[in-house]
Coordinates of C-alpha atoms and ligand atoms in Angstrom, one line a residue:
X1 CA 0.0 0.0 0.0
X2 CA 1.4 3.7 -0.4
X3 CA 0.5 6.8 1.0
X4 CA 0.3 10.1 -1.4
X5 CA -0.3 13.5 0.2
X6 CA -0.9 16.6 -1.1
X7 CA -0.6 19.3 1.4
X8 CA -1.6 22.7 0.4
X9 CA -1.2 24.0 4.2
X10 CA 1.5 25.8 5.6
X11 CA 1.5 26.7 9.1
X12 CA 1.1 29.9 10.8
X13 CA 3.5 29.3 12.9
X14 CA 2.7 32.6 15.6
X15 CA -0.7 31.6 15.8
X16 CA -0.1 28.0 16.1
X17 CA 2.1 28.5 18.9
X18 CA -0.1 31.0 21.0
X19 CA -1.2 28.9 24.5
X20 CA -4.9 28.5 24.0
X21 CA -4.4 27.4 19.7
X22 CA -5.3 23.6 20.0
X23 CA -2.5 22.1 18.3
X24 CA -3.1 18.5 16.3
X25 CA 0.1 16.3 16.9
X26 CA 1.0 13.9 14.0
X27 CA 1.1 10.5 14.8
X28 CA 1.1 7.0 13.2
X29 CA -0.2 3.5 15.0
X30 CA 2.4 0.8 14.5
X31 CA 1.4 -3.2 14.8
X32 CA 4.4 -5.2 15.3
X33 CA 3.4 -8.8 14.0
X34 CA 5.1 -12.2 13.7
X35 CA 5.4 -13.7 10.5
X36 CA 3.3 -16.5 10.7
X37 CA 0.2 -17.0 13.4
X38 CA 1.0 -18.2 16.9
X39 CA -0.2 -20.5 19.5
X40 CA 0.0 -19.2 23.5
X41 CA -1.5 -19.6 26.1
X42 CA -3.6 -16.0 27.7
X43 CA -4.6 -15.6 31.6
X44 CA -8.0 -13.6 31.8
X45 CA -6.9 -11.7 34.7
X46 CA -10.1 -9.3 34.1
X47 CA -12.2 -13.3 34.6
X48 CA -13.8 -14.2 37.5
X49 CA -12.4 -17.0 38.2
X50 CA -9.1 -15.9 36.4
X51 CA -8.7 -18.6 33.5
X52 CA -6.3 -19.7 30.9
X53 CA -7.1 -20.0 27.3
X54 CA -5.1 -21.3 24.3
X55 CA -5.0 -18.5 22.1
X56 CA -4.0 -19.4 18.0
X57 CA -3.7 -16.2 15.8
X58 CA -1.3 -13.4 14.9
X59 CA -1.0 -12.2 18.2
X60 CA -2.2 -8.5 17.0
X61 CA -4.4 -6.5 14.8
X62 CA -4.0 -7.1 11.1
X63 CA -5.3 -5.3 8.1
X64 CA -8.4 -7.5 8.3
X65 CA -9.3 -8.4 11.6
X66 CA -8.4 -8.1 15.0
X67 CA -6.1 -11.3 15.4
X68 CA -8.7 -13.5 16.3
X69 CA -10.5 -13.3 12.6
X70 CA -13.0 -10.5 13.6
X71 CA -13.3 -8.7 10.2
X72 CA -15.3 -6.4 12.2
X73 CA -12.2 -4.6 14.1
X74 CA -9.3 -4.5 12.0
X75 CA -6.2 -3.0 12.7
X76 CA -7.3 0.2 11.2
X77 CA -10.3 0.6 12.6
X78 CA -8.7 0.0 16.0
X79 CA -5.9 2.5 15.5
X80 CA -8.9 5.3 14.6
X81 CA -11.0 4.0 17.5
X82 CA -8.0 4.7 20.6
X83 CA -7.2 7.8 18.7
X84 CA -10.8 9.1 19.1
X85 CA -11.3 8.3 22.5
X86 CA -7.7 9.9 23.4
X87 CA -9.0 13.0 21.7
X88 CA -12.1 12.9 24.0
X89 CA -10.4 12.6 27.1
X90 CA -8.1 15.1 25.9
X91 CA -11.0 17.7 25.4
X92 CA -12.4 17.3 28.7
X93 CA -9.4 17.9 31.2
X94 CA -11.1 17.2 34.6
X95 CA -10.0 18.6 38.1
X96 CA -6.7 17.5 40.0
X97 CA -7.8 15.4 42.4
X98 CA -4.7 15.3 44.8
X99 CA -3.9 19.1 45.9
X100 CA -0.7 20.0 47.2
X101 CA -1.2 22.4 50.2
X102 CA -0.6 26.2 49.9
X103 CA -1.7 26.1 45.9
X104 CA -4.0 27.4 44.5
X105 CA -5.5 25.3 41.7
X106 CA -8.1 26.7 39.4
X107 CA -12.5 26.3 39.5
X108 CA -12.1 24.9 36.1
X109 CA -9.3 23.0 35.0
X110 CA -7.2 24.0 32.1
X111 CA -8.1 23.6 28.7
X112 CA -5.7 20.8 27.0
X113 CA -3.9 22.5 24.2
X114 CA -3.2 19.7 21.5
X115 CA -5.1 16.6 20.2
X116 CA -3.8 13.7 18.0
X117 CA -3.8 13.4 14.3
X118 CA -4.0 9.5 13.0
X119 CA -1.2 9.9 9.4
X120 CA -0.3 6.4 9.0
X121 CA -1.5 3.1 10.0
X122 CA 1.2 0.5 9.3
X123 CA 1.7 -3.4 10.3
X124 CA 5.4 -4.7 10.3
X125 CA 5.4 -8.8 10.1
X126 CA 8.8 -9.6 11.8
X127 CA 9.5 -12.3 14.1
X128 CA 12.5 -10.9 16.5
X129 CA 10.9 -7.3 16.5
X130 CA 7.7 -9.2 18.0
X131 CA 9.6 -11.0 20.5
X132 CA 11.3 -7.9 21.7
X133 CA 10.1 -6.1 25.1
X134 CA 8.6 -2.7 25.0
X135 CA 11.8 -1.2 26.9
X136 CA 14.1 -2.5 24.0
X137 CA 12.4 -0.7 21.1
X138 CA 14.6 2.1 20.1
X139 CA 16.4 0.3 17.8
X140 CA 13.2 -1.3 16.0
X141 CA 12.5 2.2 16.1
X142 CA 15.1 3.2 13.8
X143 CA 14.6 0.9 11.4
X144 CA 10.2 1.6 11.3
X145 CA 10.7 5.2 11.8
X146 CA 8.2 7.2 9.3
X147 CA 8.0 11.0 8.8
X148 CA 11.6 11.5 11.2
X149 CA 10.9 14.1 14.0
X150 CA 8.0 15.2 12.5
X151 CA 5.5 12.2 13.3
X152 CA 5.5 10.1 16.5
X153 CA 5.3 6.9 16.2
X154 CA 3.3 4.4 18.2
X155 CA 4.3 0.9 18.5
X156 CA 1.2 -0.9 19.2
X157 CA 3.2 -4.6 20.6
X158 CA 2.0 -7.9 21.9
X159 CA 4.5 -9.3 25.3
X160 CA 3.5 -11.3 27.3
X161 CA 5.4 -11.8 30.7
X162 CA 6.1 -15.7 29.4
X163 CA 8.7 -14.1 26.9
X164 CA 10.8 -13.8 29.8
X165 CA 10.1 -10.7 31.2
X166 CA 8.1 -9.8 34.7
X167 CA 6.4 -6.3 35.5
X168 CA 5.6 -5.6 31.4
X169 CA 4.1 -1.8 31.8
X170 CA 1.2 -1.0 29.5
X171 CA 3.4 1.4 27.7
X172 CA 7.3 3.1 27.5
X173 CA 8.7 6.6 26.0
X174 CA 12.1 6.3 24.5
X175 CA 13.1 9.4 23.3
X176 CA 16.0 9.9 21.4
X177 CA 17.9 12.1 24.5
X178 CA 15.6 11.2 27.1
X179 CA 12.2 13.3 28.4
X180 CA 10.8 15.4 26.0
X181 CA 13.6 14.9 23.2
X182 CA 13.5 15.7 19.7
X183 CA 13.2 12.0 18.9
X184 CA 9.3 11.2 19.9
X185 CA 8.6 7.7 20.2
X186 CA 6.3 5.3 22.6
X187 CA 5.4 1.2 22.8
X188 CA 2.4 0.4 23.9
X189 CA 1.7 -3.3 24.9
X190 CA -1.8 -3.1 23.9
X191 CA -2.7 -6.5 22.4
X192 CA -1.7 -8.5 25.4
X193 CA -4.6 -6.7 27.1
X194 CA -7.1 -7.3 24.4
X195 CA -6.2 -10.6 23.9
X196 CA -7.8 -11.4 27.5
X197 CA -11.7 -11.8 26.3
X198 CA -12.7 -10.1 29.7
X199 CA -10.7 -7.0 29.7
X200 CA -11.3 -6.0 25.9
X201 CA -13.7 -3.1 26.4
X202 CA -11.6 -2.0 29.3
X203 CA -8.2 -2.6 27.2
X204 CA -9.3 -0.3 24.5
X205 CA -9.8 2.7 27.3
X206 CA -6.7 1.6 29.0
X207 CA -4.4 1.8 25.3
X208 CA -6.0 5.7 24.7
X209 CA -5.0 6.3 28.4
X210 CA -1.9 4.5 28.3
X211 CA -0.9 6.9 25.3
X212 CA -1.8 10.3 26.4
X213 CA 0.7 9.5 29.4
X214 CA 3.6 8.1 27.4
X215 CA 3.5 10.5 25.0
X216 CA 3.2 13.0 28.1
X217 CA 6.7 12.2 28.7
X218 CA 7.9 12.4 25.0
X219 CA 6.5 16.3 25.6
X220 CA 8.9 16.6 28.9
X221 CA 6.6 15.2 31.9
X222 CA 7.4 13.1 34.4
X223 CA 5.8 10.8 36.7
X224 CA 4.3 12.8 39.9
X225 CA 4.5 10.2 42.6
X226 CA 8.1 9.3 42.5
X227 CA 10.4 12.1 43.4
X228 CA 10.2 15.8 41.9
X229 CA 9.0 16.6 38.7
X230 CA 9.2 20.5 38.6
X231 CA 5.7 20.7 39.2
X232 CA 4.5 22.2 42.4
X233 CA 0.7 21.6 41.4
X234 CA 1.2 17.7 41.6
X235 CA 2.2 16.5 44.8
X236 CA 4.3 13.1 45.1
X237 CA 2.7 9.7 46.4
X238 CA 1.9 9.2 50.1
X239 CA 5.1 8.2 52.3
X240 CA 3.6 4.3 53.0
X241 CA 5.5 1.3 54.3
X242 CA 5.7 -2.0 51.6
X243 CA 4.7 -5.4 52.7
X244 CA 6.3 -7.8 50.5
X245 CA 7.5 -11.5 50.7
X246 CA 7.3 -10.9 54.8
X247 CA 9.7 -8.1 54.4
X248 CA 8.6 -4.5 55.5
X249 CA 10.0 -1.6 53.6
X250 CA 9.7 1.6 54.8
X251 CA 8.8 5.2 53.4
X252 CA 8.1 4.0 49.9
X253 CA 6.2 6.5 47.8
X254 CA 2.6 5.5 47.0
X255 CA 1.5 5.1 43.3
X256 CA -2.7 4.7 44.1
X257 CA -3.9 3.1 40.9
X258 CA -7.3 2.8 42.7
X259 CA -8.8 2.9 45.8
X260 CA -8.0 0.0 47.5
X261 CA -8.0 -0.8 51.3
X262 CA -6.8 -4.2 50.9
X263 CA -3.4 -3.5 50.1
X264 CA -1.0 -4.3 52.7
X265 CA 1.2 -1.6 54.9
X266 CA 3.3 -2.0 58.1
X267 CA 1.4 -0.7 59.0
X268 CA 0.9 2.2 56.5
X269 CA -1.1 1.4 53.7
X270 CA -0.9 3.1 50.3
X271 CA -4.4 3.3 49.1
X272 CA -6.6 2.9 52.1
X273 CA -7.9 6.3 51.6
X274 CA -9.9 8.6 48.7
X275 CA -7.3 11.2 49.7
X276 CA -4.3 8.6 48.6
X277 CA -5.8 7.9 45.3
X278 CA -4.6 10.1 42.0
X279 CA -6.2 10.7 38.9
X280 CA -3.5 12.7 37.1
X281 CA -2.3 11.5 33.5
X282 CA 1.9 11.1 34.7
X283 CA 0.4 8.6 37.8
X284 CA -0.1 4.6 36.7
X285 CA -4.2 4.5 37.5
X286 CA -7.3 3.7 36.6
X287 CA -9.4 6.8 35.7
X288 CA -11.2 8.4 32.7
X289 CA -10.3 10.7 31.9
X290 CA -8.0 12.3 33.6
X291 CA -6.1 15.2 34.8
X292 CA -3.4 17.9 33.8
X293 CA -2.3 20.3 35.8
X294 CA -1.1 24.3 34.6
X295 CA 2.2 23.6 35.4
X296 CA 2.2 20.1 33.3
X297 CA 0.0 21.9 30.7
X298 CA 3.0 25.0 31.0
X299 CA 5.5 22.2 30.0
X300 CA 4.2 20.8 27.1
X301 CA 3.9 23.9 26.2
X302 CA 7.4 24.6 26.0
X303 CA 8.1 21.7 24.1
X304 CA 5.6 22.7 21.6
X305 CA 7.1 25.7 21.2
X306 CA 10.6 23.8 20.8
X307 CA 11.6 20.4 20.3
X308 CA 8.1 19.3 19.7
X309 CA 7.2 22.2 16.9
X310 CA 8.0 20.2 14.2
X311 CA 5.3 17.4 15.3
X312 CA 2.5 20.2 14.9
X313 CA 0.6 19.6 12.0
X314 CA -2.1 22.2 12.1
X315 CA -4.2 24.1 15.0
X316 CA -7.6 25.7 15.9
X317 CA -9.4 23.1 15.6
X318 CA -8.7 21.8 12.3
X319 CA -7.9 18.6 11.4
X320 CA -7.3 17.7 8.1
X321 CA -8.7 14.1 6.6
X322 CA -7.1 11.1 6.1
X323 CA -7.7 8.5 4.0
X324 CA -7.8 4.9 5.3
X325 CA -9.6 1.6 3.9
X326 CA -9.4 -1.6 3.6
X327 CA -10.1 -4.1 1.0
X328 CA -9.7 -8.3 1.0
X329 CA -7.0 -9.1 -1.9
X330 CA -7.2 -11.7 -3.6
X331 CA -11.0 -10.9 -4.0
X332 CA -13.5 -13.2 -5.6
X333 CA -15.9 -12.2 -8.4
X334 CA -19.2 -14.4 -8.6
X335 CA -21.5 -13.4 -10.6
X336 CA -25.1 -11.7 -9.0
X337 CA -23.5 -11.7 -6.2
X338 CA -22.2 -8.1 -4.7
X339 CA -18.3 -8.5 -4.3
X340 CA -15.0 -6.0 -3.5
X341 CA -16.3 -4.8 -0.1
X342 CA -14.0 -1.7 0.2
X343 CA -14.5 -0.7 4.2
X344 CA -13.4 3.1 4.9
X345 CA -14.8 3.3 8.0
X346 CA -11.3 3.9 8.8
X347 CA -11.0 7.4 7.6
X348 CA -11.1 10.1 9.8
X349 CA -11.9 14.1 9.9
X350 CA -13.4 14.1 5.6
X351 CA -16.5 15.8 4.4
X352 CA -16.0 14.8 1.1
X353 CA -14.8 11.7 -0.7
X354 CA -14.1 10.2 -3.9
X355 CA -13.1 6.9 -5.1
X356 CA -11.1 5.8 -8.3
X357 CA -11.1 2.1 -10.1
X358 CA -8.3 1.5 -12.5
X359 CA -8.1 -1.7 -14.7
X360 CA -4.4 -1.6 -14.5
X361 CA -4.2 -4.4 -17.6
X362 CA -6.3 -1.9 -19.3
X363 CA -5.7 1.6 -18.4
X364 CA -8.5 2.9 -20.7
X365 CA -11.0 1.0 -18.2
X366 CA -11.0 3.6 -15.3
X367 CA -14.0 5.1 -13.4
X368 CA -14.4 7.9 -11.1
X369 CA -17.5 8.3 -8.7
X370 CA -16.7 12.0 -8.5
X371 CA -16.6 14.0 -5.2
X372 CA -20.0 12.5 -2.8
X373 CA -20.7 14.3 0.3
X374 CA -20.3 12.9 3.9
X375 CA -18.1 10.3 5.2
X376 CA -16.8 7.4 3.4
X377 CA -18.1 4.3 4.7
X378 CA -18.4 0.4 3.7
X379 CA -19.4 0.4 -0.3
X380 CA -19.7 -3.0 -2.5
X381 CA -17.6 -1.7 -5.4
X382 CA -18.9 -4.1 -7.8
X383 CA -22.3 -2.0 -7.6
X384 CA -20.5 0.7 -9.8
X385 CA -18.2 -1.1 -11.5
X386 CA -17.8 -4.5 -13.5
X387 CA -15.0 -6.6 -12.2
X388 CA -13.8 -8.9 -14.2
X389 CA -11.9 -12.0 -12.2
X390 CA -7.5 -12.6 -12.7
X391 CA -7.0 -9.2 -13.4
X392 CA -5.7 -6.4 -11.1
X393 CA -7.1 -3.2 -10.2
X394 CA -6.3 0.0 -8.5
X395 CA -8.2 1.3 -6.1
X396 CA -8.1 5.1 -4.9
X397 CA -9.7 6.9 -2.1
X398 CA -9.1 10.3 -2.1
X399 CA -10.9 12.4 1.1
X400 CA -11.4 16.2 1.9
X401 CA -12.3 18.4 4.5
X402 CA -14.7 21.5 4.3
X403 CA -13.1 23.0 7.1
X404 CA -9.6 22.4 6.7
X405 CA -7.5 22.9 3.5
X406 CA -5.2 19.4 2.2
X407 CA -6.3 16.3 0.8
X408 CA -5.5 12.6 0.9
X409 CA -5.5 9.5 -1.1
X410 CA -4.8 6.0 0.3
X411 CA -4.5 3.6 -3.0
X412 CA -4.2 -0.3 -3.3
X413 CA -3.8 -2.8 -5.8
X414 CA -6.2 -6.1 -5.6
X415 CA -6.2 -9.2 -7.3
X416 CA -9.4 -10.7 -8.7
X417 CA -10.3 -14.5 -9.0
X418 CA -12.8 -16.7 -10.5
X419 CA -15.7 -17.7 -8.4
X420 CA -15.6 -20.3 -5.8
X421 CA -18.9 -22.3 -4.5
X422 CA -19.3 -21.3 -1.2
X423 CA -19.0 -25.1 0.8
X424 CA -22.5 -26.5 2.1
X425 CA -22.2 -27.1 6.0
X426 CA -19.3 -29.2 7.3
X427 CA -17.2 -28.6 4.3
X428 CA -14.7 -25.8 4.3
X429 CA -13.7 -23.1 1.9
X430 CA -10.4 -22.9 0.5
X431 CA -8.3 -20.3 -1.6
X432 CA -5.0 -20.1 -2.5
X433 CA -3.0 -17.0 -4.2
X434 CA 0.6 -16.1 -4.9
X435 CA 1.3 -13.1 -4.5
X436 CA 4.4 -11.3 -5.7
X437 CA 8.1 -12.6 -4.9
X438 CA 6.8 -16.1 -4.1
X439 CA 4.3 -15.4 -0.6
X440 CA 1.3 -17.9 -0.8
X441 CA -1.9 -16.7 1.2
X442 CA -4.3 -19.2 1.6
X443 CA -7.8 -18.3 2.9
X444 CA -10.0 -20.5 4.5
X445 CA -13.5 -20.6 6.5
X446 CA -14.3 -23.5 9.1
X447 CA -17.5 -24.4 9.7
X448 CA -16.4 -25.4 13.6
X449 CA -13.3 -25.2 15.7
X450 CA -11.1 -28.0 14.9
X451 CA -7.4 -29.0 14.0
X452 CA -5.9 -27.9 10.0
X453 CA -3.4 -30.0 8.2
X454 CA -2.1 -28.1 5.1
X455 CA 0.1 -28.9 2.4
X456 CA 0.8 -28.5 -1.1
X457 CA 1.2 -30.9 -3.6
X458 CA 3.6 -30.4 -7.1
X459 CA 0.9 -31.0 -9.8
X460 CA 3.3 -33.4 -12.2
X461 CA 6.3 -34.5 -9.6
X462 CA 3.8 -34.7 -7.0
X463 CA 6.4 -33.8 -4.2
X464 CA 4.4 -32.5 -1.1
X465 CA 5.4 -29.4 0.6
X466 CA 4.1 -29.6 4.5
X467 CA 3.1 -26.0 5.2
X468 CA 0.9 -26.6 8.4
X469 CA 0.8 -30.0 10.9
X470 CA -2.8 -30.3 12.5
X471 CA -2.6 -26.1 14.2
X472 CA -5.7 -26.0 16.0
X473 CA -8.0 -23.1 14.5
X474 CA -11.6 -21.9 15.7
X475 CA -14.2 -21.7 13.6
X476 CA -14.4 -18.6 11.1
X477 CA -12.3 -16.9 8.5
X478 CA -9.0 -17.1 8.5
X479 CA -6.0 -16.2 6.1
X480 CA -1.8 -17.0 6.3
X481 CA 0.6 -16.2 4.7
X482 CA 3.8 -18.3 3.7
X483 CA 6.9 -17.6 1.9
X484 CA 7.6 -19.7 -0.5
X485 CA 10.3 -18.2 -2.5
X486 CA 12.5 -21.3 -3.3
X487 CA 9.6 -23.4 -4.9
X488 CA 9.8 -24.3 -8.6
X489 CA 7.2 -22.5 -10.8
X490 CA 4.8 -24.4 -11.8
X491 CA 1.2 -26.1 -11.0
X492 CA 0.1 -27.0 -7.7
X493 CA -2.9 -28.1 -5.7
X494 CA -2.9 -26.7 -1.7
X495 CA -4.7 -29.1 0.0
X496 CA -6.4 -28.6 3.2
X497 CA -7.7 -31.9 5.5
X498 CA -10.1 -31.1 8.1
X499 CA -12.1 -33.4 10.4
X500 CA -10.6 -36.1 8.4
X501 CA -12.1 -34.6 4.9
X502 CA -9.7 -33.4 2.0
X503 CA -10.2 -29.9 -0.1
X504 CA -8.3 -29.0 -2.7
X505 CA -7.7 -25.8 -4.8
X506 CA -5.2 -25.1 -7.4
X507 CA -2.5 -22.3 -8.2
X508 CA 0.1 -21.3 -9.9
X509 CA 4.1 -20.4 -9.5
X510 CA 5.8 -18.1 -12.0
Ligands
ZN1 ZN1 5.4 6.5 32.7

């Protein structure tokens, strides 16, 4: 997929920079994937009883569905969803609860001068950047970087304490010099909370909340419980004394997630009271949304007016659209049946949209729907335009704002194919593509949960390839991928054996 932009906005810089101008930040949503699906096993902490589950899938949100083959929350849709709710939380600061004594704090609390911009949505498939932790990221970082220090970029990442690593935070900052560097970077480790059935709703609250507080340290803040923070407005955790492993340690500074009495002191306990318990954006907690203070809101300030200038995209409340869909390649065509589902619910902030088919065998085929009012949404293509199947098209969305100036196109190529019988219950579908420089998706649906053996089969030598060895799968959709570079060209048959039945499709290798 590429990206084209035109921009016909320049930046008025004075104004952008006044206090009260409501800056919109650049950022792009990063999934960090491994390159084939995985098997683990999740604890449902949010469960009551706490359970295990073995979980078989990609182990994040793809550009189709949201690991576990939910087409309904794809990767995209889930990078526009946490962005929206950060920007609500953002334009309702609410009160510091936790006062220091001898400030004054204001009636209402500050206004929240900047909100998010969604640029990019990207998915990396790489099996050692998956396996990293979240505090080892900077160099993955350098190597995934997009739009330098002018777009931070989120690392959306999937580790799980089994990887070998205990006390996994939701989310890390690494900067290129530290707090509030030029370099503006974050992790969060948001699919190993959504990957717990129980805490979903809650994870998706927790990743918009876990972001507006790491990227508070990419714009200079620093925790307020643990030692100074050159804020007098946010005073530092309750001294408290730590029961652990039948050890007492004293005078620890309290970090009051919640209110809760049952954690043990000796014998002073760290959240046994309302008054112990923060809501403030730089504390870990539970709340939302949540509180900045003027001096916090002071410091960002100054880093929007210095090392973080070059992130501003725009201000006052005008955010320019961005174009996002997605569509299934290889597609099949069948005929009286509507087909190339082209979903841009993804797309944020247009008023105006337009869409583009190009028959790229056959230039001369194009069509253009012409500019349509309101927001682009989910649209069978094949209602406007005739696919034919083996053929590849190109598909462009291009969006536009009334009330700000600049707009986008998001483009991708598809592959057609002839039309398929959809299986009668018990039977599976099956589909098999190559795609360029030798990857093979194959696409299957399952009628019920069960175990997959998958291979494929030389048409003439007959030599059998073992791609898959009985992988449990649940029921549903699902796609993988495999490379397959070093296989001969020629015909083959992928054959798929379920619940002791054989299915077969063919394909071909240049
Ligand atoms: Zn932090």
């Amino acid at each position: 997929m590429c990206f084209n932009t035109t921009q016909a906005q320049t930046i008025d810089s004075a104004n952008c920079l006044a206090p009260e101008a409501v800056k919109y930040l650049r950022i792009a949503i990063h999934y960090i994937l491994p390159s084939s699906p995985r098997t683990h096993f999740v604890h449902d902490l949010c469960a009551t009883p706490a359970y295990k589950y073995r979980y078989h899938g990609w182990g994040n949100f793809t550009e189709t569905h949201d690991g576990f083959g939910d087409t309904s929350w794809n990767g995209y849709a889930h990078a526009d969803h946490i962005v929206r709710l950060a920007n609500q939380a953002l334009s309702q600061n609410q009160p510091q609860w936790r006062k220091e004594p001898g400030v004054s704090y204001p009636d209402t609390p500050p206004a929240i001068p900047f909100r998010y911009l969604l640029t990019g949505v990207y998915f990396h498939r790489n099996d050692t950047f998956f396996d990293t932790n979240p505090f080892n990221m900077a160099p993955i970082h350098r190597k995934l970087d997009v739009g330098g220090n002018e777009v931070i970029d989120v690392y959306c990442v999937s580790y799980r304490p089994e990887k070998g690593l205990n006390n996994i935070p939701d989310g890390i900052s690494f900067g290129g010099s530290g707090l509030g560097g030029p370099v503006k970077a974050v992790a969060l480790n948001d699919y190993n909370l959504y990957q717990r059935p129980q805490c979903r709703e809650w994870s998706r609250q927790n990743t918009a909340s876990s972001m507006i507080h790491e990227i508070g340290h990419a714009l200079s803040l620093q925790h307020t419980w643990s030692g100074p923070d050159d804020c007098n407005d946010t005073p530092e955790g309750f001294l408290y004394d730590l029961y652990k492993d039948g050890n007492c340690f004293k005078n620890q500074r309290a970090n009051c997630w919640k209110y809760d009495p049952s954690i043990k002191g000796c014998p002073r306990a760290p959240c046994d009271d309302w008054s112990k318990v923060s809501n403030n954006y730089m504390d870990y907690n539970q709340q939302f949304p949540r509180a900045f203070t003027v001096c916090q809101l002071d410091k960002i300030q100054r880093d929007l007016s210095g090392p973080g200038s070059s992130y501003i995209h725009s201000c006052n409340g005008c955010a320019p659209a961005r174009a996002f869909f997605h569509l299934e390649s290889p597609v099949m065509i069948c005929p009286k049946q509507p087909s190339v589902l082209l979903d841009a619910q993804a797309s944020v902030h247009e008023t105006r949209y337009q869409i583009d088919i190009e028959d790229i065998q056959n230039k001369a085929k194009t069509w253009h729907s012409g500019w349509i009012k309101g927001e682009a949404d989910k649209m069978y293509l094949s209602e406007y335009y005739k696919f034919r199947p083996n053929r590849q098209y190109r598909i462009r969305l291009t969006v536009d704002s009334d009330t700000c100036a600049g707009i986008h196109v998001f483009e991708q190529v598809i592959q057609t194919m002839k039309c398929q019988p959809v299986p009668p219950p018990g039977e599976i579908s099956l589909a098999a593509f190559i795609a360029t420089r030798g990857v093979l998706t194959s696409r299957f649906y399952l009628p019920d949960s069960g175990h997959v053996h998958l291979q494929i089969i030389h048409q003439t030598s007959g030599d059998i390839v073992e791609l898959l060895q009985n992988e449990p799968f649940s029921a549903g959709p699902h796609e993988l991928t495999f490379n397959i570079p070093l296989l001969s060209a020629g015909r083959y048959r992928l054959r798929a054996i379920f619940q002791e039945q054989v299915f077969e499709t063919e394909f071909e290798k240049n």
